[in-house]
Amino acid sequence: MLNGEARRGYWCECWTEDLTDEGKLVLRASFDAYSAPQADRWVAVALRTISPAFDPEASEQAWQWLYDGRIATRKALLRAEPSTVTVTQARIRITWTIRPVLFLPLAHRQGIELPACAYVFKPGALEHPS
């Protein structure tokens, strides 16, 4: 972020939900993208990587999004609308979310070094917003 200004982008997350465990959601990954193509590419790469392990129904869901749904996702992102991609494999629902955001510069950031407060964050402490 140049000159301490906010920058438009997309916040991307991947959540899993065990459908047999009372809907427990787990944040698996997150990614900050600075363009719509970069955001939907993050989901596409993940789907292409894990789809060989899917059952036929989940594989169909994944490839349907890759061929047709990705276009709708890109259009929504370019209109600054959030987008969601969901695939259900056996008893696990995997959901990728992409939301338009404004990235604010971090205080006390020096080049690529993160500020001290970044190391206080405890992974797994996040709750999925309802």
Short mmCIF file of N, CA and C in Angstrom, two decimals:
data_model
loop_
_atom_site.label_atom_id
_atom_site.label_comp_id
_atom_site.label_asym_id
_atom_site.label_seq_id
_atom_site.Cartn_x
_atom_site.Cartn_y
_atom_site.Cartn_z
N MET A 1 0.84 -1.17 0.00
CA MET A 1 0.00 0.00 0.00
C MET A 1 0.89 1.23 0.00
N LEU A 2 0.71 2.01 -0.96
CA LEU A 2 1.55 3.18 -1.12
C LEU A 2 1.00 4.37 -0.33
N ASN A 3 1.89 5.12 0.25
CA ASN A 3 1.55 6.36 0.94
C ASN A 3 0.48 6.20 2.01
N GLY A 4 0.35 5.03 2.60
CA GLY A 4 -0.60 4.83 3.68
C GLY A 4 -2.05 4.92 3.27
N GLU A 5 -2.35 4.78 2.00
CA GLU A 5 -3.73 4.88 1.53
C GLU A 5 -4.41 3.51 1.53
N ALA A 6 -5.73 3.53 1.71
CA ALA A 6 -6.51 2.30 1.61
C ALA A 6 -6.47 1.81 0.17
N ARG A 7 -6.55 0.49 0.02
CA ARG A 7 -6.49 -0.10 -1.32
C ARG A 7 -7.65 -1.09 -1.47
N ARG A 8 -8.36 -0.99 -2.59
CA ARG A 8 -9.46 -1.91 -2.86
C ARG A 8 -8.92 -3.29 -3.17
N GLY A 9 -9.66 -4.29 -2.73
CA GLY A 9 -9.27 -5.66 -3.01
C GLY A 9 -10.38 -6.61 -2.60
N TYR A 10 -10.00 -7.86 -2.37
CA TYR A 10 -10.96 -8.92 -2.04
C TYR A 10 -10.39 -9.77 -0.92
N TRP A 11 -11.22 -10.06 0.08
CA TRP A 11 -10.82 -10.95 1.15
C TRP A 11 -11.43 -12.31 0.84
N CYS A 12 -10.57 -13.32 0.74
CA CYS A 12 -10.98 -14.66 0.36
C CYS A 12 -10.77 -15.61 1.53
N GLU A 13 -11.74 -16.47 1.74
CA GLU A 13 -11.63 -17.46 2.82
C GLU A 13 -12.10 -18.82 2.32
N CYS A 14 -11.55 -19.86 2.93
CA CYS A 14 -12.01 -21.23 2.70
C CYS A 14 -12.42 -21.82 4.04
N TRP A 15 -13.67 -22.23 4.14
CA TRP A 15 -14.23 -22.81 5.36
C TRP A 15 -14.65 -24.23 5.08
N THR A 16 -14.53 -25.10 6.08
CA THR A 16 -15.11 -26.44 5.97
C THR A 16 -16.12 -26.60 7.09
N GLU A 17 -17.13 -27.41 6.79
CA GLU A 17 -18.18 -27.69 7.77
C GLU A 17 -18.41 -29.20 7.77
N ASP A 18 -18.24 -29.80 8.92
CA ASP A 18 -18.53 -31.23 9.07
C ASP A 18 -20.03 -31.35 9.26
N LEU A 19 -20.70 -31.92 8.29
CA LEU A 19 -22.16 -31.98 8.30
C LEU A 19 -22.70 -32.93 9.36
N THR A 20 -21.84 -33.73 9.98
CA THR A 20 -22.28 -34.63 11.05
C THR A 20 -21.93 -34.09 12.43
N ASP A 21 -21.28 -32.94 12.51
CA ASP A 21 -20.80 -32.40 13.78
C ASP A 21 -21.51 -31.10 14.13
N GLU A 22 -22.84 -31.11 14.06
CA GLU A 22 -23.65 -29.95 14.43
C GLU A 22 -23.19 -28.66 13.75
N GLY A 23 -22.74 -28.76 12.52
CA GLY A 23 -22.41 -27.58 11.75
C GLY A 23 -21.16 -26.84 12.16
N LYS A 24 -20.21 -27.51 12.80
CA LYS A 24 -18.99 -26.84 13.22
C LYS A 24 -18.21 -26.36 12.00
N LEU A 25 -17.94 -25.06 11.96
CA LEU A 25 -17.19 -24.45 10.86
C LEU A 25 -15.74 -24.27 11.25
N VAL A 26 -14.84 -24.53 10.31
CA VAL A 26 -13.41 -24.35 10.55
C VAL A 26 -12.83 -23.54 9.41
N LEU A 27 -12.15 -22.45 9.75
CA LEU A 27 -11.46 -21.65 8.75
C LEU A 27 -10.19 -22.39 8.35
N ARG A 28 -10.06 -22.73 7.07
CA ARG A 28 -8.92 -23.49 6.58
C ARG A 28 -7.85 -22.61 5.94
N ALA A 29 -8.27 -21.53 5.30
CA ALA A 29 -7.30 -20.67 4.62
C ALA A 29 -7.93 -19.31 4.36
N SER A 30 -7.09 -18.32 4.21
CA SER A 30 -7.54 -16.98 3.81
C SER A 30 -6.48 -16.38 2.90
N PHE A 31 -6.92 -15.41 2.12
CA PHE A 31 -6.04 -14.85 1.10
C PHE A 31 -6.50 -13.44 0.80
N ASP A 32 -5.56 -12.52 0.67
CA ASP A 32 -5.90 -11.16 0.27
C ASP A 32 -5.55 -11.00 -1.21
N ALA A 33 -6.56 -10.69 -2.00
CA ALA A 33 -6.38 -10.51 -3.45
C ALA A 33 -6.59 -9.04 -3.79
N TYR A 34 -5.89 -8.59 -4.80
CA TYR A 34 -5.99 -7.18 -5.18
C TYR A 34 -6.67 -6.97 -6.52
N SER A 35 -7.22 -8.05 -7.08
CA SER A 35 -8.01 -7.94 -8.31
C SER A 35 -9.01 -9.09 -8.34
N ALA A 36 -10.08 -8.91 -9.11
CA ALA A 36 -11.08 -9.97 -9.25
C ALA A 36 -10.46 -11.23 -9.86
N PRO A 37 -9.63 -11.11 -10.92
CA PRO A 37 -9.00 -12.33 -11.46
C PRO A 37 -8.14 -13.06 -10.44
N GLN A 38 -7.41 -12.32 -9.62
CA GLN A 38 -6.57 -12.96 -8.61
C GLN A 38 -7.44 -13.69 -7.58
N ALA A 39 -8.56 -13.11 -7.21
CA ALA A 39 -9.45 -13.72 -6.22
C ALA A 39 -10.07 -15.00 -6.75
N ASP A 40 -10.66 -14.96 -7.94
CA ASP A 40 -11.30 -16.19 -8.43
C ASP A 40 -10.27 -17.24 -8.83
N ARG A 41 -9.06 -16.81 -9.18
CA ARG A 41 -7.98 -17.76 -9.49
C ARG A 41 -7.58 -18.55 -8.24
N TRP A 42 -7.63 -17.89 -7.06
CA TRP A 42 -7.30 -18.58 -5.81
C TRP A 42 -8.25 -19.76 -5.60
N VAL A 43 -9.54 -19.55 -5.84
CA VAL A 43 -10.52 -20.63 -5.70
C VAL A 43 -10.30 -21.69 -6.79
N ALA A 44 -10.06 -21.24 -8.02
CA ALA A 44 -9.88 -22.17 -9.14
C ALA A 44 -8.68 -23.09 -8.91
N VAL A 45 -7.58 -22.55 -8.43
CA VAL A 45 -6.40 -23.36 -8.18
C VAL A 45 -6.69 -24.39 -7.08
N ALA A 46 -7.38 -23.98 -6.04
CA ALA A 46 -7.73 -24.91 -4.97
C ALA A 46 -8.62 -26.02 -5.49
N LEU A 47 -9.64 -25.66 -6.26
CA LEU A 47 -10.55 -26.68 -6.79
C LEU A 47 -9.84 -27.65 -7.73
N ARG A 48 -9.00 -27.13 -8.60
CA ARG A 48 -8.27 -28.01 -9.52
C ARG A 48 -7.32 -28.94 -8.76
N THR A 49 -6.77 -28.44 -7.67
CA THR A 49 -5.83 -29.23 -6.88
C THR A 49 -6.50 -30.37 -6.14
N ILE A 50 -7.65 -30.10 -5.54
CA ILE A 50 -8.29 -31.13 -4.70
C ILE A 50 -9.36 -31.93 -5.41
N SER A 51 -9.83 -31.51 -6.57
CA SER A 51 -10.93 -32.22 -7.24
C SER A 51 -10.62 -33.67 -7.60
N PRO A 52 -9.37 -34.07 -7.89
CA PRO A 52 -9.13 -35.49 -8.17
C PRO A 52 -9.48 -36.41 -7.00
N ALA A 53 -9.54 -35.88 -5.78
CA ALA A 53 -9.88 -36.69 -4.61
C ALA A 53 -11.39 -36.73 -4.34
N PHE A 54 -12.16 -35.95 -5.09
CA PHE A 54 -13.60 -35.87 -4.87
C PHE A 54 -14.33 -37.10 -5.42
N ASP A 55 -15.51 -37.36 -4.83
CA ASP A 55 -16.40 -38.36 -5.41
C ASP A 55 -17.00 -37.75 -6.68
N PRO A 56 -17.68 -38.53 -7.52
CA PRO A 56 -18.19 -38.01 -8.79
C PRO A 56 -19.11 -36.79 -8.64
N GLU A 57 -19.98 -36.79 -7.63
CA GLU A 57 -20.90 -35.66 -7.46
C GLU A 57 -20.16 -34.37 -7.09
N ALA A 58 -19.24 -34.46 -6.16
CA ALA A 58 -18.46 -33.28 -5.76
C ALA A 58 -17.58 -32.81 -6.90
N SER A 59 -17.02 -33.75 -7.64
CA SER A 59 -16.19 -33.39 -8.80
C SER A 59 -17.02 -32.62 -9.83
N GLU A 60 -18.25 -33.07 -10.05
CA GLU A 60 -19.15 -32.37 -10.98
C GLU A 60 -19.43 -30.96 -10.50
N GLN A 61 -19.67 -30.79 -9.19
CA GLN A 61 -19.90 -29.45 -8.63
C GLN A 61 -18.70 -28.55 -8.88
N ALA A 62 -17.51 -29.10 -8.63
CA ALA A 62 -16.28 -28.31 -8.81
C ALA A 62 -16.09 -27.90 -10.26
N TRP A 63 -16.21 -28.85 -11.16
CA TRP A 63 -15.96 -28.54 -12.58
C TRP A 63 -17.06 -27.69 -13.18
N GLN A 64 -18.27 -27.79 -12.66
CA GLN A 64 -19.33 -26.91 -13.12
C GLN A 64 -19.00 -25.46 -12.80
N TRP A 65 -18.47 -25.22 -11.58
CA TRP A 65 -18.08 -23.85 -11.24
C TRP A 65 -16.89 -23.41 -12.10
N LEU A 66 -15.93 -24.31 -12.29
CA LEU A 66 -14.74 -23.94 -13.07
C LEU A 66 -15.10 -23.56 -14.50
N TYR A 67 -16.09 -24.25 -15.09
CA TYR A 67 -16.46 -23.96 -16.48
C TYR A 67 -17.49 -22.85 -16.63
N ASP A 68 -18.49 -22.81 -15.76
CA ASP A 68 -19.57 -21.83 -15.91
C ASP A 68 -19.67 -20.85 -14.76
N GLY A 69 -19.58 -21.35 -13.55
CA GLY A 69 -19.77 -20.50 -12.37
C GLY A 69 -18.69 -19.46 -12.19
N ARG A 70 -17.52 -19.76 -12.67
CA ARG A 70 -16.40 -18.81 -12.51
C ARG A 70 -16.69 -17.49 -13.23
N ILE A 71 -17.37 -17.57 -14.36
CA ILE A 71 -17.73 -16.35 -15.10
C ILE A 71 -18.68 -15.50 -14.27
N ALA A 72 -19.69 -16.13 -13.69
CA ALA A 72 -20.64 -15.40 -12.84
C ALA A 72 -19.94 -14.81 -11.62
N THR A 73 -19.02 -15.57 -11.04
CA THR A 73 -18.26 -15.08 -9.89
C THR A 73 -17.46 -13.84 -10.28
N ARG A 74 -16.76 -13.90 -11.39
CA ARG A 74 -15.95 -12.76 -11.83
C ARG A 74 -16.83 -11.53 -12.06
N LYS A 75 -17.98 -11.72 -12.70
CA LYS A 75 -18.88 -10.59 -12.95
C LYS A 75 -19.37 -9.99 -11.64
N ALA A 76 -19.72 -10.84 -10.67
CA ALA A 76 -20.18 -10.33 -9.37
C ALA A 76 -19.07 -9.54 -8.69
N LEU A 77 -17.85 -10.05 -8.72
CA LEU A 77 -16.74 -9.36 -8.08
C LEU A 77 -16.47 -8.01 -8.74
N LEU A 78 -16.58 -7.96 -10.05
CA LEU A 78 -16.36 -6.69 -10.75
C LEU A 78 -17.46 -5.67 -10.44
N ARG A 79 -18.62 -6.16 -10.00
CA ARG A 79 -19.70 -5.26 -9.54
C ARG A 79 -19.58 -4.98 -8.05
N ALA A 80 -18.47 -5.42 -7.44
CA ALA A 80 -18.20 -5.25 -6.01
C ALA A 80 -19.23 -5.99 -5.15
N GLU A 81 -19.66 -7.16 -5.63
CA GLU A 81 -20.58 -8.01 -4.88
C GLU A 81 -19.81 -9.23 -4.36
N PRO A 82 -20.16 -9.73 -3.19
CA PRO A 82 -19.49 -10.93 -2.67
C PRO A 82 -19.91 -12.16 -3.48
N SER A 83 -19.11 -13.20 -3.38
CA SER A 83 -19.40 -14.44 -4.10
C SER A 83 -19.02 -15.63 -3.23
N THR A 84 -19.74 -16.73 -3.43
CA THR A 84 -19.50 -17.95 -2.67
C THR A 84 -19.48 -19.14 -3.61
N VAL A 85 -18.55 -20.05 -3.36
CA VAL A 85 -18.45 -21.31 -4.10
C VAL A 85 -18.50 -22.43 -3.07
N THR A 86 -19.40 -23.40 -3.27
CA THR A 86 -19.55 -24.49 -2.31
C THR A 86 -19.51 -25.84 -3.01
N VAL A 87 -18.79 -26.76 -2.41
CA VAL A 87 -18.72 -28.14 -2.88
C VAL A 87 -18.91 -29.04 -1.66
N THR A 88 -19.74 -30.06 -1.81
CA THR A 88 -19.95 -31.00 -0.71
C THR A 88 -19.35 -32.35 -1.10
N GLN A 89 -18.39 -32.80 -0.30
CA GLN A 89 -17.70 -34.07 -0.49
C GLN A 89 -18.02 -34.95 0.71
N ALA A 90 -18.76 -36.03 0.48
CA ALA A 90 -19.16 -36.94 1.56
C ALA A 90 -19.86 -36.14 2.65
N ARG A 91 -19.29 -36.05 3.83
CA ARG A 91 -19.94 -35.33 4.94
C ARG A 91 -19.29 -33.97 5.21
N ILE A 92 -18.48 -33.50 4.28
CA ILE A 92 -17.79 -32.21 4.46
C ILE A 92 -18.25 -31.22 3.39
N ARG A 93 -18.68 -30.06 3.85
CA ARG A 93 -19.01 -28.96 2.94
C ARG A 93 -17.83 -27.99 2.94
N ILE A 94 -17.32 -27.71 1.75
CA ILE A 94 -16.20 -26.77 1.60
C ILE A 94 -16.76 -25.52 0.93
N THR A 95 -16.53 -24.38 1.56
CA THR A 95 -17.07 -23.12 1.04
C THR A 95 -15.96 -22.09 0.93
N TRP A 96 -15.84 -21.53 -0.27
CA TRP A 96 -14.92 -20.41 -0.49
C TRP A 96 -15.77 -19.16 -0.58
N THR A 97 -15.37 -18.12 0.13
CA THR A 97 -16.06 -16.84 0.06
C THR A 97 -15.08 -15.79 -0.43
N ILE A 98 -15.60 -14.87 -1.22
CA ILE A 98 -14.80 -13.74 -1.71
C ILE A 98 -15.63 -12.49 -1.47
N ARG A 99 -15.05 -11.55 -0.73
CA ARG A 99 -15.76 -10.31 -0.41
C ARG A 99 -14.93 -9.10 -0.81
N PRO A 100 -15.57 -8.12 -1.43
CA PRO A 100 -14.86 -6.87 -1.70
C PRO A 100 -14.54 -6.17 -0.38
N VAL A 101 -13.33 -5.64 -0.28
CA VAL A 101 -12.91 -4.96 0.95
C VAL A 101 -12.02 -3.77 0.60
N LEU A 102 -11.77 -2.97 1.62
CA LEU A 102 -10.74 -1.94 1.55
C LEU A 102 -9.63 -2.39 2.50
N PHE A 103 -8.43 -2.58 1.97
CA PHE A 103 -7.30 -2.94 2.81
C PHE A 103 -6.69 -1.65 3.35
N LEU A 104 -6.56 -1.60 4.66
CA LEU A 104 -5.97 -0.44 5.32
C LEU A 104 -4.51 -0.74 5.60
N PRO A 105 -3.65 0.28 5.50
CA PRO A 105 -2.24 0.04 5.79
C PRO A 105 -2.04 -0.29 7.26
N LEU A 106 -1.10 -1.18 7.53
CA LEU A 106 -0.80 -1.53 8.92
C LEU A 106 0.08 -0.46 9.55
N ALA A 107 -0.21 -0.15 10.79
CA ALA A 107 0.61 0.82 11.52
C ALA A 107 1.99 0.22 11.77
N HIS A 108 2.99 1.02 11.72
CA HIS A 108 4.36 0.62 12.04
C HIS A 108 4.92 -0.47 11.14
N ARG A 109 4.42 -0.58 9.92
CA ARG A 109 4.94 -1.61 9.02
C ARG A 109 6.20 -1.09 8.35
N GLN A 110 7.22 -1.90 8.35
CA GLN A 110 8.50 -1.55 7.73
C GLN A 110 8.77 -2.55 6.60
N GLY A 111 8.55 -2.14 5.37
CA GLY A 111 8.79 -3.03 4.24
C GLY A 111 7.92 -4.27 4.34
N ILE A 112 8.55 -5.45 4.27
CA ILE A 112 7.78 -6.69 4.34
C ILE A 112 7.64 -7.22 5.77
N GLU A 113 8.30 -6.58 6.73
CA GLU A 113 8.22 -7.01 8.12
C GLU A 113 6.87 -6.63 8.72
N LEU A 114 6.22 -7.58 9.36
CA LEU A 114 4.93 -7.32 9.99
C LEU A 114 5.11 -6.62 11.33
N PRO A 115 4.11 -5.83 11.73
CA PRO A 115 4.19 -5.19 13.05
C PRO A 115 4.06 -6.23 14.15
N ALA A 116 4.52 -5.91 15.34
CA ALA A 116 4.51 -6.84 16.47
C ALA A 116 3.12 -7.40 16.76
N CYS A 117 2.07 -6.60 16.56
CA CYS A 117 0.71 -7.06 16.86
C CYS A 117 0.31 -8.24 15.99
N ALA A 118 0.90 -8.41 14.82
CA ALA A 118 0.55 -9.52 13.93
C ALA A 118 0.91 -10.85 14.56
N TYR A 119 1.89 -10.89 15.43
CA TYR A 119 2.33 -12.14 16.04
C TYR A 119 1.52 -12.52 17.27
N VAL A 120 0.61 -11.66 17.69
CA VAL A 120 -0.26 -11.93 18.82
C VAL A 120 -1.46 -12.75 18.39
N PHE A 121 -1.81 -12.71 17.11
CA PHE A 121 -2.96 -13.43 16.57
C PHE A 121 -2.84 -14.93 16.83
N LYS A 122 -3.92 -15.53 17.29
CA LYS A 122 -3.96 -16.96 17.58
C LYS A 122 -4.78 -17.67 16.51
N PRO A 123 -4.16 -18.42 15.59
CA PRO A 123 -4.92 -19.15 14.58
C PRO A 123 -5.94 -20.07 15.23
N GLY A 124 -7.09 -20.21 14.59
CA GLY A 124 -8.14 -21.07 15.11
C GLY A 124 -9.07 -20.36 16.08
N ALA A 125 -8.74 -19.12 16.42
CA ALA A 125 -9.57 -18.37 17.37
C ALA A 125 -10.73 -17.67 16.68
N LEU A 126 -10.74 -17.70 15.35
CA LEU A 126 -11.78 -17.02 14.60
C LEU A 126 -13.08 -17.81 14.63
N GLU A 127 -14.17 -17.12 14.75
CA GLU A 127 -15.48 -17.72 14.63
C GLU A 127 -16.04 -17.27 13.29
N HIS A 128 -16.71 -18.16 12.60
CA HIS A 128 -17.33 -17.81 11.32
C HIS A 128 -18.50 -16.87 11.61
N PRO A 129 -18.58 -15.73 10.89
CA PRO A 129 -19.69 -14.81 11.13
C PRO A 129 -21.01 -15.45 10.69
N SER A 130 -22.03 -15.25 11.48
CA SER A 130 -23.34 -15.81 11.14
C SER A 130 -24.13 -14.85 10.29
#
